[in-house]
mmCIF file of C-alpha atoms in Angstrom:
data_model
loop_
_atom_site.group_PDB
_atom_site.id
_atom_site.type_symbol
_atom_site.label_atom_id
_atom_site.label_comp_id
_atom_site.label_asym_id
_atom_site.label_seq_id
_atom_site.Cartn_x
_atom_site.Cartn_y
_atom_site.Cartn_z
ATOM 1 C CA UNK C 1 0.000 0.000 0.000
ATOM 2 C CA UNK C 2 2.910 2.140 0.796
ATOM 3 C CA UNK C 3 4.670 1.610 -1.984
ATOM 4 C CA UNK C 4 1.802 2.179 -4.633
ATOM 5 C CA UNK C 5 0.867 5.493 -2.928
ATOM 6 C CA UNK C 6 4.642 6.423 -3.137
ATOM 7 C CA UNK C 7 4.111 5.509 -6.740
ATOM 8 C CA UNK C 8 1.382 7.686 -7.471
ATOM 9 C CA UNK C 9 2.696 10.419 -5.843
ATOM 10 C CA UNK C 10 5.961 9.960 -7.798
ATOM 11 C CA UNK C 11 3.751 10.637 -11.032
ATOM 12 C CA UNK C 12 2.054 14.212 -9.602
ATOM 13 C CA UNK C 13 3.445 16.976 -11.871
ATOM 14 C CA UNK C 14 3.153 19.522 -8.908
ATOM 15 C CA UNK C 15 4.388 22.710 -10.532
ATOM 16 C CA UNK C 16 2.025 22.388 -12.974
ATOM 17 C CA UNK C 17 -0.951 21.265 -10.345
ATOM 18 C CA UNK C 18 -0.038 24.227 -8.603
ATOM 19 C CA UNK C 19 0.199 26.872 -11.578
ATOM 20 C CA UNK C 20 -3.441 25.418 -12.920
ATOM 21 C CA UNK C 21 -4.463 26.121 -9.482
ATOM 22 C CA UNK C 22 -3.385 29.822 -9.727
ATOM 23 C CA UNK C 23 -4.631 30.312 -13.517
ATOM 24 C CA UNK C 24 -7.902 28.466 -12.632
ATOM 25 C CA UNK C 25 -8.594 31.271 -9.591
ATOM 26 C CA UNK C 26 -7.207 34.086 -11.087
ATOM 27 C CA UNK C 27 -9.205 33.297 -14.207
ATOM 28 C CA UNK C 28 -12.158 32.852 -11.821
ATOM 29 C CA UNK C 29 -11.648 36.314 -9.575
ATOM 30 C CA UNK C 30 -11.249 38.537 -13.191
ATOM 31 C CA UNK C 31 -14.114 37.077 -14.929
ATOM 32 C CA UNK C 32 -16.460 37.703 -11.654
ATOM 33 C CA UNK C 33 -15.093 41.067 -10.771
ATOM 34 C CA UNK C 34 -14.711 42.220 -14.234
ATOM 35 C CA UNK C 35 -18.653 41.357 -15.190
ATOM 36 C CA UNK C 36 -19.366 42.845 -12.103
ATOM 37 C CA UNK C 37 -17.721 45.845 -12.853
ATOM 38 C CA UNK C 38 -19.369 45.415 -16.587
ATOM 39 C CA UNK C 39 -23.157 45.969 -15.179
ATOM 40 C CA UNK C 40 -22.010 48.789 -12.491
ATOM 41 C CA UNK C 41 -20.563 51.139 -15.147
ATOM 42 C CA UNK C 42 -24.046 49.824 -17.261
ATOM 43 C CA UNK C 43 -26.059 50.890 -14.432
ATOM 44 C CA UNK C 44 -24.049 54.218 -13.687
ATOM 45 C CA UNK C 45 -23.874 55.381 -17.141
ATOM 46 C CA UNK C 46 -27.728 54.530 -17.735
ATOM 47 C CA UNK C 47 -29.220 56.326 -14.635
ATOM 48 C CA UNK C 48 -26.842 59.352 -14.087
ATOM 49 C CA UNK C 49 -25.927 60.382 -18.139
ATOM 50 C CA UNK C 50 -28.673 58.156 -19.842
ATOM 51 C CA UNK C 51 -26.481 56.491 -21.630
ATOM 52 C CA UNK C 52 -27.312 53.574 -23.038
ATOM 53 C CA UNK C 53 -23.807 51.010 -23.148
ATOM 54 C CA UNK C 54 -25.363 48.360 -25.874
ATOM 55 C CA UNK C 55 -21.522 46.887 -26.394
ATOM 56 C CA UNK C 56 -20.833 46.117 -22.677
ATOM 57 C CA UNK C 57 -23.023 43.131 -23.541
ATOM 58 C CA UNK C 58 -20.466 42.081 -26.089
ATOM 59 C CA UNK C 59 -17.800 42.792 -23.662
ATOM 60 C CA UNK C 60 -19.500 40.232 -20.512
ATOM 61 C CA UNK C 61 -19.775 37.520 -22.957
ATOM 62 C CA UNK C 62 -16.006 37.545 -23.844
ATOM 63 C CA UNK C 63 -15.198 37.431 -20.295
ATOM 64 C CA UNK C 64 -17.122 34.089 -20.699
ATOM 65 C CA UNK C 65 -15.129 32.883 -23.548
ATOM 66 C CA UNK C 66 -11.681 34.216 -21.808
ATOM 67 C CA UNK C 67 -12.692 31.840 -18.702
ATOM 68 C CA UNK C 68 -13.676 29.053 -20.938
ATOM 69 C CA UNK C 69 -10.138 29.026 -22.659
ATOM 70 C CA UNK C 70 -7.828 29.753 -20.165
ATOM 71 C CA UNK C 71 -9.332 26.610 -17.492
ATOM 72 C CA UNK C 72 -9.264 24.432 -21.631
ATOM 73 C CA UNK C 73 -5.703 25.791 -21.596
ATOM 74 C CA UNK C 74 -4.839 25.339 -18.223
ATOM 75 C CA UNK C 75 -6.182 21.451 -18.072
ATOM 76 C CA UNK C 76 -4.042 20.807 -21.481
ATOM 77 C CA UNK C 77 -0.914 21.670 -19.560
ATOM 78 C CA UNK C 78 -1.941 19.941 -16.677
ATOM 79 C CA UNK C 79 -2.286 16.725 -19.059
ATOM 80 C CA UNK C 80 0.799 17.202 -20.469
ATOM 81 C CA UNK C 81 2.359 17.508 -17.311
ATOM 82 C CA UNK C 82 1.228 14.183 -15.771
ATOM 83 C CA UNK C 83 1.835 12.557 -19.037
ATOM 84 C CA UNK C 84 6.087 14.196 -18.521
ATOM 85 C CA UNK C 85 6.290 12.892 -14.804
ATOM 86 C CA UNK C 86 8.017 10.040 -13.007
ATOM 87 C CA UNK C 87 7.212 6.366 -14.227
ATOM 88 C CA UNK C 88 4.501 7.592 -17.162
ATOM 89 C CA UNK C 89 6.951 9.279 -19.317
ATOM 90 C CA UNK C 90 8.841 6.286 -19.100
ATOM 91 C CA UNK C 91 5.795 4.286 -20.521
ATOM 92 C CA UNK C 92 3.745 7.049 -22.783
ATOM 93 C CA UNK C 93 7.018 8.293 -24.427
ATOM 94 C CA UNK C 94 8.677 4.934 -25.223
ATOM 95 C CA UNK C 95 8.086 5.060 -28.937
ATOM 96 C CA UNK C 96 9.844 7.714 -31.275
ATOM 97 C CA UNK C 97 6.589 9.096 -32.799
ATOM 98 C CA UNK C 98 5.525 9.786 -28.898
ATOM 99 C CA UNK C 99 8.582 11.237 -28.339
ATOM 100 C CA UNK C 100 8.321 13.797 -31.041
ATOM 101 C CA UNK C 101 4.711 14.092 -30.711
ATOM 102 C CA UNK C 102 5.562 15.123 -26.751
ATOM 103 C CA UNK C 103 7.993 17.597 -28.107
ATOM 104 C CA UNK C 104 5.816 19.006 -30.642
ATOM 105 C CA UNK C 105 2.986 19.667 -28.080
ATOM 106 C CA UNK C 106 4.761 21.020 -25.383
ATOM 107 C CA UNK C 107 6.326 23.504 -28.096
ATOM 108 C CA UNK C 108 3.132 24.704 -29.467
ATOM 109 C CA UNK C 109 1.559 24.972 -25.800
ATOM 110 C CA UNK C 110 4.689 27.056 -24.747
ATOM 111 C CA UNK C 111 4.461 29.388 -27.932
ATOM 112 C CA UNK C 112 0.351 29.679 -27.020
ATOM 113 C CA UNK C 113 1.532 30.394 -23.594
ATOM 114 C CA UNK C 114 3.825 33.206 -24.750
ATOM 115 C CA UNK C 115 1.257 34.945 -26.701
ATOM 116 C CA UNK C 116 -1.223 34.817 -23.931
ATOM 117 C CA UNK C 117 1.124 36.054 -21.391
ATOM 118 C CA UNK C 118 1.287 39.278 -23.837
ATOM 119 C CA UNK C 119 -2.267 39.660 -23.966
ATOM 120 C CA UNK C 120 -2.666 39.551 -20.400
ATOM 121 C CA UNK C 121 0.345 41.926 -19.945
ATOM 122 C CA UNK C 122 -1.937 44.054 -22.046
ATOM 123 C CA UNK C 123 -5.338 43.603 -19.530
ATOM 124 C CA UNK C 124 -3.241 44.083 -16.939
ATOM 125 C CA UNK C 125 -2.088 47.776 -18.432
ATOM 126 C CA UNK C 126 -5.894 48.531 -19.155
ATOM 127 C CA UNK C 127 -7.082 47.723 -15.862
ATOM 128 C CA UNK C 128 -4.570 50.119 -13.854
ATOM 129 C CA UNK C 129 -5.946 52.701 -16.224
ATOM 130 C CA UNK C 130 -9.418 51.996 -15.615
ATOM 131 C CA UNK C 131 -8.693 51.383 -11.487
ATOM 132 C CA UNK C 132 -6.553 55.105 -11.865
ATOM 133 C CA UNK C 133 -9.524 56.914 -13.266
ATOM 134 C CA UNK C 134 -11.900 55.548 -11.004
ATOM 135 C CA UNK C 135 -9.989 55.973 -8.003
ATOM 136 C CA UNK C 136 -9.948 59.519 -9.395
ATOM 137 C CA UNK C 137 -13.120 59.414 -9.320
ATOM 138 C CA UNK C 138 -13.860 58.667 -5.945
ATOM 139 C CA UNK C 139 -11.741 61.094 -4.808
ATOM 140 C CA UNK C 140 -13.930 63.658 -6.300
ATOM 141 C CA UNK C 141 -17.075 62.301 -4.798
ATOM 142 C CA UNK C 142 -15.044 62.787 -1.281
ATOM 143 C CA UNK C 143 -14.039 66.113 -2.464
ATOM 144 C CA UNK C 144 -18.321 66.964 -2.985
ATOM 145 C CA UNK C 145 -19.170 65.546 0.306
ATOM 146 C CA UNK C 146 -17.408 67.991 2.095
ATOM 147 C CA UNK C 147 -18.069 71.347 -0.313
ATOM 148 C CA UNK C 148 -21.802 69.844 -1.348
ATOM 149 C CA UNK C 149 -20.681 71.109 -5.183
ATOM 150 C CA UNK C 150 -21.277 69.626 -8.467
ATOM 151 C CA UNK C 151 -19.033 67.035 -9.710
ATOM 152 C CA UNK C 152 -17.806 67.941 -13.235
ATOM 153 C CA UNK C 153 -16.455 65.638 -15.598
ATOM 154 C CA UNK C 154 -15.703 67.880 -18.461
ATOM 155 C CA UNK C 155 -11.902 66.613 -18.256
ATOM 156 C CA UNK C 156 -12.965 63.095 -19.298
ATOM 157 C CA UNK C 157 -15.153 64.395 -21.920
ATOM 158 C CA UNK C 158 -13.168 61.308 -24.301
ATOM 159 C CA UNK C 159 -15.177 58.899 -22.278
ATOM 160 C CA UNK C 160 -18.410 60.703 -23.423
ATOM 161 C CA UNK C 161 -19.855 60.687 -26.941
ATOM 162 C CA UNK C 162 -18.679 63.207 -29.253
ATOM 163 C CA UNK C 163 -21.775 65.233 -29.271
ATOM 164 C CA UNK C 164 -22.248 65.656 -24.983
ATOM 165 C CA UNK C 165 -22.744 68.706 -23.644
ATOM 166 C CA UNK C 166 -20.387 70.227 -21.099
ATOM 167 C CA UNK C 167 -23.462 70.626 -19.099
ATOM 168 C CA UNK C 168 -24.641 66.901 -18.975
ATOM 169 C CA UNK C 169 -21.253 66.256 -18.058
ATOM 170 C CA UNK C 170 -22.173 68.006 -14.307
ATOM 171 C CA UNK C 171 -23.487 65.738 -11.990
ATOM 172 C CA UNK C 172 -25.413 67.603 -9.191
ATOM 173 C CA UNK C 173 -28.855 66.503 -8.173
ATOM 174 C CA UNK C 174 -28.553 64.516 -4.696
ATOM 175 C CA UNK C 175 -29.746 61.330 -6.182
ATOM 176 C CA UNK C 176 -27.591 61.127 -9.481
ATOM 177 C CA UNK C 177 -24.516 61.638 -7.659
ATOM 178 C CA UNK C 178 -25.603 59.138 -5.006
ATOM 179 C CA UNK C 179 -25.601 56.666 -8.115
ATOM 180 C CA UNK C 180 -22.746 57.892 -9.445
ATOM 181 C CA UNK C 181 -20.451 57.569 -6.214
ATOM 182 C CA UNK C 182 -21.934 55.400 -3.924
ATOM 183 C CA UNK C 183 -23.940 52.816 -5.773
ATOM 184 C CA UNK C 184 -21.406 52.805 -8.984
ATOM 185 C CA UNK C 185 -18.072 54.089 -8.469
ATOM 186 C CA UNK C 186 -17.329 53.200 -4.830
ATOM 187 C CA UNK C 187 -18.617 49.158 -5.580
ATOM 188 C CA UNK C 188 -16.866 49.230 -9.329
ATOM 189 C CA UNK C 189 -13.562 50.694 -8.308
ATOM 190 C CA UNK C 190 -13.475 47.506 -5.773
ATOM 191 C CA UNK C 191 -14.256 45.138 -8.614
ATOM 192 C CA UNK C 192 -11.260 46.459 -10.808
ATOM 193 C CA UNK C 193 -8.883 46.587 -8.266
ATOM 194 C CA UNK C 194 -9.794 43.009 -7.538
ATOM 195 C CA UNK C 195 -9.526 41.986 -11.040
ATOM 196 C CA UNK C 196 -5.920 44.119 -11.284
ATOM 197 C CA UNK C 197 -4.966 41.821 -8.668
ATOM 198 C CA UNK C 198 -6.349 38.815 -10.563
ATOM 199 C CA UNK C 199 -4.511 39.836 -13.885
ATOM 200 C CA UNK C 200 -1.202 39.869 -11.899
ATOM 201 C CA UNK C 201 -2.047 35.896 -10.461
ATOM 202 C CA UNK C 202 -2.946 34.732 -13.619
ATOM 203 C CA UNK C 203 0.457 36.732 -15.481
ATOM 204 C CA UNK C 204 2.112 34.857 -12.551
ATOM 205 C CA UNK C 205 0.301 31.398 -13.249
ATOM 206 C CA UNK C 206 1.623 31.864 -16.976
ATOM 207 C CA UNK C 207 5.389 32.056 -16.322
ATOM 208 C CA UNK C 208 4.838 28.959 -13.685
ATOM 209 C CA UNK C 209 3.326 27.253 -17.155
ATOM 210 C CA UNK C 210 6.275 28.019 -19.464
ATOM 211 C CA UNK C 211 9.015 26.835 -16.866
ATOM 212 C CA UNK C 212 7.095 23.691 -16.525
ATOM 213 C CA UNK C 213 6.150 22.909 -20.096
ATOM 214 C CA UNK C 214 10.400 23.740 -20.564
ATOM 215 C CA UNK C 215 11.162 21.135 -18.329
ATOM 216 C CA UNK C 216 8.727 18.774 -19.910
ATOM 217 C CA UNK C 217 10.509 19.712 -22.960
ATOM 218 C CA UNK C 218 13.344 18.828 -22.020
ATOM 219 C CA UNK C 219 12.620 15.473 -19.617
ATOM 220 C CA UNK C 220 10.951 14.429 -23.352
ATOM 221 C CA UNK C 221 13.858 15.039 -25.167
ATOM 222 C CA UNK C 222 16.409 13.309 -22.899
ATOM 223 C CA UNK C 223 14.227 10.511 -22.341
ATOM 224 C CA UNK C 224 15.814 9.381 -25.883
ATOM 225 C CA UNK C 225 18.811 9.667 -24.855
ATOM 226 C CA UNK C 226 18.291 7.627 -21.497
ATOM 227 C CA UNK C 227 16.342 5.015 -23.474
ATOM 228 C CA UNK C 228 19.591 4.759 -25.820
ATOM 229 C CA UNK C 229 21.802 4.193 -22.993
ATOM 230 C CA UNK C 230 19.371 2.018 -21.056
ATOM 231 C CA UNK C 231 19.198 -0.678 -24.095
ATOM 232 C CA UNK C 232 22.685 -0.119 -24.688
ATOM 233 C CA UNK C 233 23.449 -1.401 -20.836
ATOM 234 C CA UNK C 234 20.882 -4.220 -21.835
ATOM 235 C CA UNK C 235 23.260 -5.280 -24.526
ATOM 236 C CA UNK C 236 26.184 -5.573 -21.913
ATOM 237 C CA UNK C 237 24.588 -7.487 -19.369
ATOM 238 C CA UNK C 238 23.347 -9.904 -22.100
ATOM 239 C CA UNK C 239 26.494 -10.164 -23.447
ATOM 240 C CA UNK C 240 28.280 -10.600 -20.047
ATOM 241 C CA UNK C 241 25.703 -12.754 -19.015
ATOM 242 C CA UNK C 242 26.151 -15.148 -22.050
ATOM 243 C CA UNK C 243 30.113 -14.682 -21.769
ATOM 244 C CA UNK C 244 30.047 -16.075 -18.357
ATOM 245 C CA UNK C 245 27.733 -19.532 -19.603
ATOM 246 C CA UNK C 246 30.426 -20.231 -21.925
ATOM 247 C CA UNK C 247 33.049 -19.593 -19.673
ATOM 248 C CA UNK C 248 31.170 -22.899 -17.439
#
């Protein structure tokens, strides 16, 4: 019993299992937080500058497909990793064509990893932006709780369309800028910085991947080389083995 637990445990790619672990919750935390933040601004925009945000919609669903891939991507590795640890590389890579088939996946994974690791790098520089500007904001809506003034928004008049007017850009009726501060900026600036935070596990999760699909890289391609010098030793103690019967 011993023995077949050490076994098992022998054949646990943990690096990986620990890296899918990361990805998997990161992934989790952004997608939440971020669709969260999604309806908030929806919300905000509609009932404070009657704006209507039709593409947010589009935006939520990707968040969707984002999750999908990366916990597709993240049990692919995971696969490949159990299939490059302990005693089952020594059984799934035997042949040549598994060999090079191991090689070929863990290559194309690694490249996919690369890319992805970009495009996160590239969240990750939107969503300081978007946590910077509403952290501005909510330092303005402290700024009109004390001086009971309008809150004016003329200097991000590029996050308006191109035909607002400065004056629908001044929020100062008591119950738009309770929607606009308490109900959407002070819960959606919490969401982003939550899904900054996420970006930076899952960035994190990604370089964990690429150090572990280049070791399986390379356990695959030196697994030849053992194999080589483990039929070569073979040979001898056949040979030594049948020198010694003639000998007696």
């Amino acid at each position: 019993m011993g023995d077949c637990c050490q076994s098992c445990m022998a054949r646990i790619p943990y690096a990986t299992l620990i890296a899918t672990l990361m990805c998997l919750l990161g992934v989790g935390i952004f997608c939440g937080t971020m669709y969260r933040g999604a309806s908030l601004t929806v919300i905000m925009m509609d009932q404070v500058f009657h704006l209507r945000l039709i593409w947010i919609e589009a935006v939520q669903m990707i968040f969707v497909t984002i999750a999908a891939a990366m916990a597709a991507l993240g049990f692919m590795i995971l696969f490949v990793g159990f299939l490059a640890t302990g005693a089952t590389r020594h059984k799934v890579y035997r042949a040549w064509r598994s060999r090079v088939g191991g090689r070929i996946s863990c290559a194309v994974l690694m490249g996919l990893t690369y890319l992805l690791n970009f495009v996160w790098t590239l969240i990750l520089c939107f969503l300081v932006v978007c946590t910077f500007i509403f952290t501005m904001f909510w330092n303005m809506c402290s700024s009109v709780e004390h001086s009971r003034s309008c809150i004016d928004l003329t200097q991000f008049h590029f996050m308006f369309p191109a035909n607002t007017k400065q004056e629908d850009m001044k929020i100062c009726e008591t119950y738009e800028i309770k929607a606009f501060c308490k109900d959407g900026v002070e819960n959606a600036e919490v969401m982003f910085i939550l899904a900054t935070l996420a970006t930076l596990l899952v960035i994190l999760s990604l370089v964990h991947y690429l150090m572990c699909l280049s070791a399986n890289y390379a356990h695959i391609r030196d697994h030849e080389k053992f194999q080589e010098l483990q039929e070569i030793q073979n040979l001898n103690e056949l040979e030594y083995s049948a020198t010694s019967k003639d000998r007696f």
